[in-house]
Amino acid sequence: ASCLVGSEMCIRDRIKRMPDVKMVIVEDNASICEMLANIFRPFYQVLTAADGEEGLELIQKEMPNIVVSDVVMPKMSGTELCKQIKNDFNTCHIPVVLLTARTAVEQNIEGLRIGADDYITKPFNPLELVARVKSQLRRYTQLGNMNTQAGGHIFKCGGLLINDENKEVTVDGELIKLTPIEYNILLLLVRNAG
């Protein structure tokens, strides 16, 4: 196995192949997209898109385990793509790692504020990128994809009622508005109470 960087231990030696993990890479620069695909192909199923709109269609169709996206792209930016992913109940559980050449702290904070799970500045070290992606996958695997596990159950805990079929939460009969992530965390806590 050839190393991607000059370290003694290759990336391939550090991470085992996870053939069931599907990744979508959204990058408008063809050479960077190919480089990213080559970094991750030994470990995951890799699908690519050249802009945010194409990426969103691919994500909705394929339901990947993780998305790695550039920020500045034509048609739809990476931050808008992330916002679309995180505001949709069907995709909100998917971790999103944003890549950017921008270095301003405000821009990094904006990406995290709209729901990005991680933010990496270009140029990046391939070992660090792979480690961060692996960390996001581990975190989401441990939390579980509550959206697909739920299956239309009703959970009660005191005055709290969670109707997973309708994705509604009420407390003492009053409807409570939650973001998709808040809802999934609450459902995880109720399902694993005690």
Coordinates of N, CA and C in Angstrom, one line a residue, residues 146 155 157 160-162 168-171 176 178-193:
M146 N -31.5 7.4 14.3 CA -32.8 7.4 14.9 C -34.0 7.5 13.9
F155 N -44.0 6.9 22.2 CA -43.3 6.8 23.5 C -43.9 7.8 24.5
C157 N -43.5 9.2 28.5 CA -42.7 9.3 29.7 C -43.3 10.5 30.5
L160 N -44.7 13.7 28.8 CA -44.1 13.7 27.5 C -44.6 12.6 26.6
L161 N -45.0 13.0 25.4 CA -45.5 12.0 24.4 C -44.8 12.3 23.1
I162 N -44.1 11.2 22.6 CA -43.4 11.3 21.3 C -44.1 10.4 20.3
E168 N -43.9 14.2 16.1 CA -44.4 15.2 17.0 C -44.1 14.9 18.4
V169 N -43.9 16.0 19.2 CA -43.6 15.9 20.6 C -44.6 16.8 21.3
T170 N -45.3 16.3 22.3 CA -46.1 17.1 23.2 C -45.7 16.9 24.6
V171 N -45.9 18.0 25.4 CA -45.7 17.9 26.8 C -47.0 18.4 27.5
I176 N -44.7 20.7 21.1 CA -43.4 21.4 21.2 C -42.7 21.3 19.9
L178 N -39.4 21.2 17.8 CA -38.0 20.8 17.9 C -37.3 20.8 16.6
T179 N -36.0 21.0 16.5 CA -35.3 20.8 15.3 C -35.1 19.3 15.1
P180 N -34.8 18.9 13.9 CA -34.6 17.4 13.7 C -33.6 16.8 14.6
I181 N -32.5 17.5 14.9 CA -31.4 17.0 15.7 C -31.9 16.9 17.2
E182 N -32.6 17.9 17.6 CA -33.2 17.9 19.0 C -34.2 16.8 19.1
Y183 N -35.0 16.6 18.1 CA -36.0 15.5 18.2 C -35.3 14.1 18.3
N184 N -34.2 13.9 17.4 CA -33.5 12.6 17.5 C -32.8 12.4 18.8
I185 N -32.3 13.4 19.4 CA -31.6 13.3 20.7 C -32.6 12.9 21.8
L186 N -33.8 13.6 21.8 CA -34.8 13.3 22.7 C -35.3 11.9 22.5
L187 N -35.6 11.5 21.3 CA -36.0 10.1 21.1 C -35.0 9.1 21.5
L188 N -33.7 9.4 21.3 CA -32.6 8.5 21.8 C -32.7 8.4 23.3
L189 N -32.8 9.5 24.0 CA -32.9 9.5 25.4 C -34.1 8.7 26.0
V190 N -35.2 8.9 25.4 CA -36.4 8.2 25.8 C -36.3 6.7 25.5
R191 N -35.8 6.3 24.4 CA -35.7 4.9 24.0 C -34.7 4.2 24.9
N192 N -33.8 4.9 25.5 CA -32.7 4.3 26.3 C -32.8 4.8 27.8
A193 N -34.0 5.1 28.2 CA -34.2 5.6 29.6 C -33.8 4.5 30.6

